[in-house]
PDB file of C-alpha atoms in Angstrom:
ATOM      1  CA  UNK A   1       3.968 101.751  62.944  1.00 81.00           C
ATOM      2  CA  UNK A   2       4.765  98.071  63.048  1.00 85.00           C
ATOM      3  CA  UNK A   3       2.804  94.835  63.206  1.00 88.00           C
ATOM      4  CA  UNK A   4       3.846  93.319  66.522  1.00 90.00           C
ATOM      5  CA  UNK A   5       3.625  89.562  67.069  1.00 87.00           C
ATOM      6  CA  UNK A   6       1.637  88.229  70.014  1.00 90.00           C
ATOM      7  CA  UNK A   7       3.468  85.497  71.898  1.00 85.00           C
ATOM      8  CA  UNK A   8       2.263  81.959  71.070  1.00 86.00           C
ATOM      9  CA  UNK A   9      -0.025  83.220  68.286  1.00 90.00           C
ATOM     10  CA  UNK A  10       1.062  82.664  64.702  1.00 90.00           C
ATOM     11  CA  UNK A  11      -1.948  84.219  62.971  1.00 92.00           C
ATOM     12  CA  UNK A  12      -2.775  87.097  65.364  1.00 92.00           C
ATOM     13  CA  UNK A  13      -0.855  90.376  65.350  1.00 92.00           C
ATOM     14  CA  UNK A  14      -1.069  93.477  67.523  1.00 92.00           C
ATOM     15  CA  UNK A  15      -1.563  96.898  65.905  1.00 89.00           C
ATOM     16  CA  UNK A  16      -2.134 100.429  67.145  1.00 88.00           C
ATOM     17  CA  UNK A  17       0.808 100.346  69.589  1.00 86.00           C
ATOM     18  CA  UNK A  18       4.369 101.377  68.815  1.00 82.00           C
ATOM     19  CA  UNK A  19       6.544  99.166  70.987  1.00 85.00           C
ATOM     20  CA  UNK A  20       6.496  95.987  73.033  1.00 86.00           C
ATOM     21  CA  UNK A  21       5.962  97.869  76.295  1.00 87.00           C
ATOM     22  CA  UNK A  22       2.799  99.503  74.933  1.00 88.00           C
ATOM     23  CA  UNK A  23       1.721  96.139  73.530  1.00 88.00           C
ATOM     24  CA  UNK A  24       2.123  94.523  76.939  1.00 88.00           C
ATOM     25  CA  UNK A  25      -0.011  97.229  78.533  1.00 89.00           C
ATOM     26  CA  UNK A  26      -2.690  96.988  75.820  1.00 90.00           C
ATOM     27  CA  UNK A  27      -2.969  93.197  76.069  1.00 90.00           C
ATOM     28  CA  UNK A  28      -2.962  93.109  79.877  1.00 89.00           C
ATOM     29  CA  UNK A  29      -6.728  93.412  80.391  1.00 91.00           C
ATOM     30  CA  UNK A  30      -8.154  89.936  80.779  1.00 93.00           C
ATOM     31  CA  UNK A  31     -11.770  90.507  79.738  1.00 95.00           C
ATOM     32  CA  UNK A  32     -13.322  92.396  76.839  1.00 95.00           C
ATOM     33  CA  UNK A  33     -16.990  93.058  76.165  1.00 95.00           C
ATOM     34  CA  UNK A  34     -19.234  92.502  73.178  1.00 95.00           C
ATOM     35  CA  UNK A  35     -22.669  94.137  72.920  1.00 93.00           C
ATOM     36  CA  UNK A  36     -25.456  93.025  70.600  1.00 90.00           C
ATOM     37  CA  UNK A  37     -29.216  92.732  70.681  1.00 89.00           C
ATOM     38  CA  UNK A  38     -30.762  89.611  72.211  1.00 90.00           C
ATOM     39  CA  UNK A  39     -31.993  88.194  68.925  1.00 91.00           C
ATOM     40  CA  UNK A  40     -28.537  88.361  67.335  1.00 91.00           C
ATOM     41  CA  UNK A  41     -26.978  87.019  70.526  1.00 93.00           C
ATOM     42  CA  UNK A  42     -29.167  83.901  70.439  1.00 95.00           C
ATOM     43  CA  UNK A  43     -28.482  83.369  66.734  1.00 94.00           C
ATOM     44  CA  UNK A  44     -24.736  83.698  67.327  1.00 94.00           C
ATOM     45  CA  UNK A  45     -24.854  81.208  70.195  1.00 95.00           C
ATOM     46  CA  UNK A  46     -26.969  78.757  68.213  1.00 95.00           C
ATOM     47  CA  UNK A  47     -24.734  78.810  65.147  1.00 95.00           C
ATOM     48  CA  UNK A  48     -21.344  79.391  66.851  1.00 93.00           C
ATOM     49  CA  UNK A  49     -20.239  82.500  65.012  1.00 93.00           C
ATOM     50  CA  UNK A  50     -19.019  86.077  65.229  1.00 95.00           C
ATOM     51  CA  UNK A  51     -19.999  88.469  62.476  1.00 93.00           C
ATOM     52  CA  UNK A  52     -17.279  90.537  60.765  1.00 95.00           C
ATOM     53  CA  UNK A  53     -18.122  93.221  58.214  1.00 93.00           C
ATOM     54  CA  UNK A  54     -16.170  95.452  55.866  1.00 93.00           C
ATOM     55  CA  UNK A  55     -15.645  99.002  57.219  1.00 91.00           C
ATOM     56  CA  UNK A  56     -17.722 100.341  54.317  1.00 89.00           C
ATOM     57  CA  UNK A  57     -20.752  99.110  56.266  1.00 88.00           C
ATOM     58  CA  UNK A  58     -19.996 101.306  59.285  1.00 86.00           C
ATOM     59  CA  UNK A  59     -22.481 104.118  59.796  1.00 82.00           C
ATOM     60  CA  UNK A  60     -19.919 106.822  60.623  1.00 82.00           C
ATOM     61  CA  UNK A  61     -18.537 108.047  57.297  1.00 83.00           C
ATOM     62  CA  UNK A  62     -15.349 109.262  58.982  1.00 82.00           C
ATOM     63  CA  UNK A  63     -14.566 105.718  60.141  1.00 83.00           C
ATOM     64  CA  UNK A  64     -14.797 104.280  56.641  1.00 86.00           C
ATOM     65  CA  UNK A  65     -13.191 107.349  55.040  1.00 86.00           C
ATOM     66  CA  UNK A  66      -9.680 105.874  54.908  1.00 89.00           C
ATOM     67  CA  UNK A  67     -10.853 102.351  54.088  1.00 91.00           C
ATOM     68  CA  UNK A  68     -12.695 103.468  50.967  1.00 91.00           C
ATOM     69  CA  UNK A  69      -9.888 105.806  49.862  1.00 91.00           C
ATOM     70  CA  UNK A  70      -8.003 105.265  46.580  1.00 92.00           C
ATOM     71  CA  UNK A  71      -4.405 104.300  47.411  1.00 93.00           C
ATOM     72  CA  UNK A  72      -3.333 103.584  43.841  1.00 91.00           C
ATOM     73  CA  UNK A  73      -1.123 106.690  43.549  1.00 92.00           C
ATOM     74  CA  UNK A  74       1.114 105.501  46.384  1.00 93.00           C
ATOM     75  CA  UNK A  75       3.944 103.041  45.654  1.00 91.00           C
ATOM     76  CA  UNK A  76       2.412  99.580  46.187  1.00 89.00           C
ATOM     77  CA  UNK A  77      -0.674 101.374  47.471  1.00 90.00           C
ATOM     78  CA  UNK A  78      -3.164  98.885  46.090  1.00 88.00           C
ATOM     79  CA  UNK A  79      -1.139  95.951  47.417  1.00 90.00           C
ATOM     80  CA  UNK A  80      -0.848  97.432  50.900  1.00 91.00           C
ATOM     81  CA  UNK A  81      -4.554  98.360  51.235  1.00 91.00           C
ATOM     82  CA  UNK A  82      -6.301  94.961  51.083  1.00 91.00           C
ATOM     83  CA  UNK A  83      -9.877  94.063  51.817  1.00 92.00           C
ATOM     84  CA  UNK A  84     -10.477  93.994  55.566  1.00 94.00           C
ATOM     85  CA  UNK A  85     -13.309  92.734  57.747  1.00 95.00           C
ATOM     86  CA  UNK A  86     -13.800  94.074  61.268  1.00 95.00           C
ATOM     87  CA  UNK A  87     -15.511  93.171  64.527  1.00 95.00           C
ATOM     88  CA  UNK A  88     -15.723  95.704  67.371  1.00 93.00           C
ATOM     89  CA  UNK A  89     -15.512  95.211  71.138  1.00 94.00           C
ATOM     90  CA  UNK A  90     -14.960  97.461  74.133  1.00 93.00           C
ATOM     91  CA  UNK A  91     -12.577  97.426  77.083  1.00 93.00           C
ATOM     92  CA  UNK A  92     -15.173  99.153  79.267  1.00 90.00           C
ATOM     93  CA  UNK A  93     -17.030  96.967  81.739  1.00 87.00           C
ATOM     94  CA  UNK A  94     -19.873  99.464  81.981  1.00 83.00           C
ATOM     95  CA  UNK A  95     -20.863 101.706  79.079  1.00 77.00           C
ATOM     96  CA  UNK A  96     -24.301 103.301  79.088  1.00 79.00           C
ATOM     97  CA  UNK A  97     -23.898 104.421  75.470  1.00 74.00           C
ATOM     98  CA  UNK A  98     -23.329 100.838  74.351  1.00 76.00           C
ATOM     99  CA  UNK A  99     -26.462  99.680  76.159  1.00 76.00           C
ATOM    100  CA  UNK A 100     -28.443 102.482  74.544  1.00 76.00           C
ATOM    101  CA  UNK A 101     -27.189 101.464  71.097  1.00 75.00           C
ATOM    102  CA  UNK A 102     -28.660  97.978  71.413  1.00 70.00           C
ATOM    103  CA  UNK A 103     -31.820  98.844  73.312  1.00 69.00           C
ATOM    104  CA  UNK A 104     -35.110  99.887  71.686  1.00 63.00           C
ATOM    105  CA  UNK A 105     -34.099 101.603  68.442  1.00 58.00           C
ATOM    106  CA  UNK A 106     -36.476 100.764  65.609  1.00 58.00           C
ATOM    107  CA  UNK A 107     -36.906  97.093  66.493  1.00 62.00           C
ATOM    108  CA  UNK A 108     -39.336  95.136  68.636  1.00 64.00           C
ATOM    109  CA  UNK A 109     -39.276  92.024  70.818  1.00 70.00           C
ATOM    110  CA  UNK A 110     -35.915  90.551  71.844  1.00 75.00           C
ATOM    111  CA  UNK A 111     -34.257  92.494  69.028  1.00 74.00           C
ATOM    112  CA  UNK A 112     -35.022  95.665  70.991  1.00 79.00           C
ATOM    113  CA  UNK A 113     -33.133  94.518  74.092  1.00 86.00           C
ATOM    114  CA  UNK A 114     -29.399  94.581  74.568  1.00 88.00           C
ATOM    115  CA  UNK A 115     -27.029  91.950  75.904  1.00 92.00           C
ATOM    116  CA  UNK A 116     -23.384  92.093  76.927  1.00 93.00           C
ATOM    117  CA  UNK A 117     -21.077  89.105  76.524  1.00 96.00           C
ATOM    118  CA  UNK A 118     -18.185  89.196  78.985  1.00 97.00           C
ATOM    119  CA  UNK A 119     -15.417  87.434  77.056  1.00 97.00           C
ATOM    120  CA  UNK A 120     -12.107  85.905  78.034  1.00 96.00           C
ATOM    121  CA  UNK A 121      -9.805  87.836  75.728  1.00 95.00           C
ATOM    122  CA  UNK A 122      -6.974  85.324  75.351  1.00 94.00           C
ATOM    123  CA  UNK A 123      -9.403  82.463  74.740  1.00 95.00           C
ATOM    124  CA  UNK A 124     -11.166  84.545  72.091  1.00 95.00           C
ATOM    125  CA  UNK A 125      -7.817  85.098  70.410  1.00 94.00           C
ATOM    126  CA  UNK A 126      -7.231  81.334  70.542  1.00 94.00           C
ATOM    127  CA  UNK A 127     -10.541  80.827  68.723  1.00 94.00           C
ATOM    128  CA  UNK A 128      -9.392  83.241  66.024  1.00 93.00           C
ATOM    129  CA  UNK A 129      -6.039  81.477  65.851  1.00 93.00           C
ATOM    130  CA  UNK A 130      -7.781  78.149  65.356  1.00 93.00           C
ATOM    131  CA  UNK A 131      -9.963  79.609  62.606  1.00 92.00           C
ATOM    132  CA  UNK A 132      -6.961  81.197  60.859  1.00 92.00           C
ATOM    133  CA  UNK A 133      -4.980  77.953  61.096  1.00 90.00           C
ATOM    134  CA  UNK A 134      -7.694  76.256  59.072  1.00 88.00           C
ATOM    135  CA  UNK A 135      -7.676  79.104  56.535  1.00 82.00           C
ATOM    136  CA  UNK A 136      -4.072  79.458  55.369  1.00 78.00           C
ATOM    137  CA  UNK A 137      -4.737  82.895  53.885  1.00 87.00           C
ATOM    138  CA  UNK A 138      -6.190  84.517  57.032  1.00 92.00           C
ATOM    139  CA  UNK A 139      -4.599  86.833  59.612  1.00 93.00           C
ATOM    140  CA  UNK A 140      -6.201  88.656  62.543  1.00 95.00           C
ATOM    141  CA  UNK A 141      -5.040  92.056  63.823  1.00 95.00           C
ATOM    142  CA  UNK A 142      -5.992  93.282  67.297  1.00 94.00           C
ATOM    143  CA  UNK A 143      -5.807  97.004  67.997  1.00 94.00           C
ATOM    144  CA  UNK A 144      -7.139  99.784  70.213  1.00 92.00           C
ATOM    145  CA  UNK A 145      -9.023 102.582  68.481  1.00 93.00           C
ATOM    146  CA  UNK A 146      -7.157 105.911  68.332  1.00 93.00           C
ATOM    147  CA  UNK A 147      -9.312 108.925  69.276  1.00 94.00           C
ATOM    148  CA  UNK A 148      -6.579 111.577  69.101  1.00 93.00           C
ATOM    149  CA  UNK A 149      -7.458 113.331  65.858  1.00 94.00           C
ATOM    150  CA  UNK A 150     -10.329 115.689  65.124  1.00 93.00           C
ATOM    151  CA  UNK A 151     -12.816 115.388  62.289  1.00 92.00           C
ATOM    152  CA  UNK A 152     -10.933 118.163  60.440  1.00 94.00           C
ATOM    153  CA  UNK A 153      -7.614 116.310  60.663  1.00 94.00           C
ATOM    154  CA  UNK A 154      -9.042 112.932  59.640  1.00 92.00           C
ATOM    155  CA  UNK A 155     -10.877 114.503  56.713  1.00 92.00           C
ATOM    156  CA  UNK A 156      -7.779 116.284  55.381  1.00 93.00           C
ATOM    157  CA  UNK A 157      -4.813 114.058  56.228  1.00 92.00           C
ATOM    158  CA  UNK A 158      -4.957 112.222  52.888  1.00 91.00           C
ATOM    159  CA  UNK A 159      -2.949 114.906  51.064  1.00 91.00           C
ATOM    160  CA  UNK A 160      -0.004 117.232  51.813  1.00 90.00           C
ATOM    161  CA  UNK A 161      -0.968 120.565  53.332  1.00 90.00           C
ATOM    162  CA  UNK A 162       0.471 123.890  54.418  1.00 91.00           C
ATOM    163  CA  UNK A 163      -1.123 123.113  57.785  1.00 93.00           C
ATOM    164  CA  UNK A 164       1.754 121.704  59.824  1.00 94.00           C
ATOM    165  CA  UNK A 165      -0.358 119.254  61.827  1.00 94.00           C
ATOM    166  CA  UNK A 166      -2.088 117.856  58.753  1.00 93.00           C
ATOM    167  CA  UNK A 167       1.222 117.549  56.933  1.00 94.00           C
ATOM    168  CA  UNK A 168       2.757 115.703  59.885  1.00 94.00           C
ATOM    169  CA  UNK A 169      -0.134 113.229  59.905  1.00 94.00           C
ATOM    170  CA  UNK A 170       0.054 112.773  56.161  1.00 94.00           C
ATOM    171  CA  UNK A 171       3.756 111.963  56.373  1.00 94.00           C
ATOM    172  CA  UNK A 172       3.209 109.654  59.340  1.00 93.00           C
ATOM    173  CA  UNK A 173       0.521 107.555  57.666  1.00 93.00           C
ATOM    174  CA  UNK A 174       1.277 107.769  53.951  1.00 93.00           C
ATOM    175  CA  UNK A 175       5.008 108.359  53.433  1.00 93.00           C
ATOM    176  CA  UNK A 176       6.779 105.022  52.933  1.00 92.00           C
ATOM    177  CA  UNK A 177       3.310 103.515  52.861  1.00 93.00           C
ATOM    178  CA  UNK A 178       2.919  99.973  54.164  1.00 93.00           C
ATOM    179  CA  UNK A 179       0.197  97.557  55.182  1.00 93.00           C
ATOM    180  CA  UNK A 180       0.822  98.326  58.846  1.00 93.00           C
ATOM    181  CA  UNK A 181       0.223 102.064  58.233  1.00 94.00           C
ATOM    182  CA  UNK A 182      -2.993 101.217  56.417  1.00 94.00           C
ATOM    183  CA  UNK A 183      -4.179  99.071  59.329  1.00 94.00           C
ATOM    184  CA  UNK A 184      -3.244 101.786  61.837  1.00 94.00           C
ATOM    185  CA  UNK A 185      -5.366 104.214  59.803  1.00 94.00           C
ATOM    186  CA  UNK A 186      -8.368 101.896  60.180  1.00 94.00           C
ATOM    187  CA  UNK A 187      -8.183 102.452  63.941  1.00 94.00           C
ATOM    188  CA  UNK A 188      -8.777 106.213  63.716  1.00 94.00           C
ATOM    189  CA  UNK A 189     -11.986 107.609  65.177  1.00 93.00           C
ATOM    190  CA  UNK A 190     -13.094 111.082  66.225  1.00 92.00           C
ATOM    191  CA  UNK A 191     -12.637 112.195  69.874  1.00 93.00           C
ATOM    192  CA  UNK A 192     -16.426 112.488  70.259  1.00 91.00           C
ATOM    193  CA  UNK A 193     -16.544 108.670  70.470  1.00 90.00           C
ATOM    194  CA  UNK A 194     -13.765 108.171  73.001  1.00 91.00           C
ATOM    195  CA  UNK A 195     -16.284 107.020  75.612  1.00 89.00           C
ATOM    196  CA  UNK A 196     -16.610 103.764  73.635  1.00 90.00           C
ATOM    197  CA  UNK A 197     -13.083 102.660  74.629  1.00 91.00           C
ATOM    198  CA  UNK A 198     -13.200 100.405  71.587  1.00 93.00           C
ATOM    199  CA  UNK A 199     -10.870  97.722  70.352  1.00 93.00           C
ATOM    200  CA  UNK A 200     -11.113  96.145  66.931  1.00 94.00           C
ATOM    201  CA  UNK A 201     -10.225  92.773  65.547  1.00 95.00           C
ATOM    202  CA  UNK A 202      -9.456  93.141  61.849  1.00 96.00           C
ATOM    203  CA  UNK A 203      -9.471  90.116  59.584  1.00 95.00           C
ATOM    204  CA  UNK A 204      -7.497  89.881  56.358  1.00 93.00           C
ATOM    205  CA  UNK A 205      -8.202  87.043  53.939  1.00 90.00           C
ATOM    206  CA  UNK A 206      -5.642  87.233  51.154  1.00 87.00           C
ATOM    207  CA  UNK A 207      -7.921  85.307  48.788  1.00 85.00           C
ATOM    208  CA  UNK A 208     -10.465  88.152  48.858  1.00 83.00           C
ATOM    209  CA  UNK A 209     -10.341  91.136  46.531  1.00 79.00           C
ATOM    210  CA  UNK A 210     -11.434  94.559  47.763  1.00 76.00           C
ATOM    211  CA  UNK A 211     -13.783  94.867  44.787  1.00 71.00           C
ATOM    212  CA  UNK A 212     -15.555  91.590  45.578  1.00 76.00           C
ATOM    213  CA  UNK A 213     -19.223  91.833  46.446  1.00 77.00           C
ATOM    214  CA  UNK A 214     -18.817  90.086  49.823  1.00 82.00           C
ATOM    215  CA  UNK A 215     -19.570  92.570  52.611  1.00 87.00           C
ATOM    216  CA  UNK A 216     -19.224  90.265  55.600  1.00 90.00           C
ATOM    217  CA  UNK A 217     -17.531  87.143  56.877  1.00 91.00           C
ATOM    218  CA  UNK A 218     -18.764  84.633  59.423  1.00 92.00           C
ATOM    219  CA  UNK A 219     -16.053  83.388  61.799  1.00 93.00           C
ATOM    220  CA  UNK A 220     -16.868  80.119  63.525  1.00 92.00           C
ATOM    221  CA  UNK A 221     -16.031  80.045  67.237  1.00 91.00           C
ATOM    222  CA  UNK A 222     -16.972  78.001  70.285  1.00 93.00           C
ATOM    223  CA  UNK A 223     -18.783  80.363  72.649  1.00 95.00           C
ATOM    224  CA  UNK A 224     -18.547  77.946  75.554  1.00 94.00           C
ATOM    225  CA  UNK A 225     -14.766  78.444  75.568  1.00 93.00           C
ATOM    226  CA  UNK A 226     -14.808  82.226  75.830  1.00 96.00           C
ATOM    227  CA  UNK A 227     -17.976  83.514  77.544  1.00 97.00           C
ATOM    228  CA  UNK A 228     -17.358  84.338  81.196  1.00 96.00           C
ATOM    229  CA  UNK A 229     -20.902  85.550  81.832  1.00 96.00           C
ATOM    230  CA  UNK A 230     -23.820  87.187  80.030  1.00 96.00           C
ATOM    231  CA  UNK A 231     -25.420  90.403  81.248  1.00 94.00           C
ATOM    232  CA  UNK A 232     -28.816  91.417  79.936  1.00 91.00           C
ATOM    233  CA  UNK A 233     -30.436  94.819  79.611  1.00 87.00           C
ATOM    234  CA  UNK A 234     -31.741  96.065  82.955  1.00 84.00           C
ATOM    235  CA  UNK A 235     -34.921  97.327  81.273  1.00 82.00           C
ATOM    236  CA  UNK A 236     -35.972  93.765  80.362  1.00 84.00           C
ATOM    237  CA  UNK A 237     -39.266  92.593  81.788  1.00 86.00           C
ATOM    238  CA  UNK A 238     -39.342  89.400  83.836  1.00 89.00           C
ATOM    239  CA  UNK A 239     -40.911  87.635  80.866  1.00 90.00           C
ATOM    240  CA  UNK A 240     -38.186  88.785  78.455  1.00 89.00           C
ATOM    241  CA  UNK A 241     -35.513  87.755  80.935  1.00 90.00           C
ATOM    242  CA  UNK A 242     -37.116  84.325  81.331  1.00 92.00           C
ATOM    243  CA  UNK A 243     -37.420  83.792  77.572  1.00 93.00           C
ATOM    244  CA  UNK A 244     -33.793  84.733  76.953  1.00 93.00           C
ATOM    245  CA  UNK A 245     -32.525  82.576  79.816  1.00 93.00           C
ATOM    246  CA  UNK A 246     -34.573  79.571  78.677  1.00 95.00           C
ATOM    247  CA  UNK A 247     -33.323  79.920  75.103  1.00 95.00           C
ATOM    248  CA  UNK A 248     -29.700  80.177  76.263  1.00 95.00           C
ATOM    249  CA  UNK A 249     -30.114  77.113  78.474  1.00 96.00           C
ATOM    250  CA  UNK A 250     -31.728  75.189  75.623  1.00 95.00           C
ATOM    251  CA  UNK A 251     -28.794  75.994  73.336  1.00 96.00           C
ATOM    252  CA  UNK A 252     -26.245  75.026  75.991  1.00 95.00           C
ATOM    253  CA  UNK A 253     -27.942  71.700  76.700  1.00 96.00           C
ATOM    254  CA  UNK A 254     -28.249  70.865  72.994  1.00 95.00           C
ATOM    255  CA  UNK A 255     -24.506  71.436  72.549  1.00 94.00           C
ATOM    256  CA  UNK A 256     -23.359  69.810  75.779  1.00 94.00           C
ATOM    257  CA  UNK A 257     -22.089  73.104  77.233  1.00 95.00           C
ATOM    258  CA  UNK A 258     -22.178  74.191  80.837  1.00 94.00           C
ATOM    259  CA  UNK A 259     -24.966  76.716  81.400  1.00 95.00           C
ATOM    260  CA  UNK A 260     -23.874  80.343  81.166  1.00 94.00           C
ATOM    261  CA  UNK A 261     -24.089  82.631  84.169  1.00 95.00           C
ATOM    262  CA  UNK A 262     -26.747  85.194  83.223  1.00 94.00           C
ATOM    263  CA  UNK A 263     -27.374  88.304  85.301  1.00 90.00           C
ATOM    264  CA  UNK A 264     -29.279  91.526  84.839  1.00 86.00           C
ATOM    265  CA  UNK A 265     -27.479  94.827  84.366  1.00 81.00           C
ATOM    266  CA  UNK A 266     -27.693  97.416  87.113  1.00 76.00           C
ATOM    267  CA  UNK A 267     -26.208 100.660  85.811  1.00 71.00           C
ATOM    268  CA  UNK A 268     -29.242 102.597  87.051  1.00 67.00           C
ATOM    269  CA  UNK A 269     -30.722 100.088  89.480  1.00 63.00           C
ATOM    270  CA  UNK A 270     -29.017 101.039  92.719  1.00 65.00           C
ATOM    271  CA  UNK A 271     -31.087 103.388  94.853  1.00 69.00           C
ATOM    272  CA  UNK A 272     -29.169 105.817  97.028  1.00 72.00           C
ATOM    273  CA  UNK A 273     -30.517 107.429 100.160  1.00 80.00           C
ATOM    274  CA  UNK A 274     -29.796 111.133 100.532  1.00 82.00           C
ATOM    275  CA  UNK A 275     -26.281 111.610 101.868  1.00 83.00           C
ATOM    276  CA  UNK A 276     -25.559 113.473 105.091  1.00 86.00           C
ATOM    277  CA  UNK A 277     -22.501 115.631 104.469  1.00 89.00           C
ATOM    278  CA  UNK A 278     -20.164 115.696 107.455  1.00 89.00           C
ATOM    279  CA  UNK A 279     -17.999 118.688 108.400  1.00 89.00           C
TER     280      UNK A 279
END
């Protein structure tokens, strides 16, 4: 479990892969996807930011389980388990579950409609590199979420066990403990969520203490550099679509950006005529 450098990036490291061949495969995909509701999307565009939060804010308690753990009994455990902020993306171009997460819910208006940003991955990394270069204490880690281990294994891997599988995992993640092993552990998620095909950017700011009250960090980026296109929720009414498009265009014009390509999603839109099965 090593932190692997990414060519031409001083402040961005690759995690969650075990060798350069795996790293090459992981980094090959050109575009990644960020879902949010329309209201947050417009705010992010207006103010040029991405929102990172500490894993303690994640809803799934098994995701934050190993972040909130007490590492003080391990040699250098407290040093190697620093405060981390995270921002989640997906490698999946189409993900119904992601649309459902940001559609309706308990909100109204544009906040009840989802939007997908199609992002140029390398250019996003360049934005993070630029941010980190201006903050000497900051490093970004890019890794694919690991869905291999069950709830039972994740919940019990923190201590030695007579169960051979648990003991193997405990030794893998906590023997000769290091920061890289800690970061790898923050990529663990139960198999039930594998459909998300998630990748995470983790942010470490060495000036922050894990006990600090700060629960989030705003990372300034230039959206015009990295957005390939914007796709909006297919359930939007014509009026909602018009309002969102007009607001996006207003923001672009005020900042001197080229207008974004905005299209409507079509996961369920295509109508199929009954097929005639041939012998």
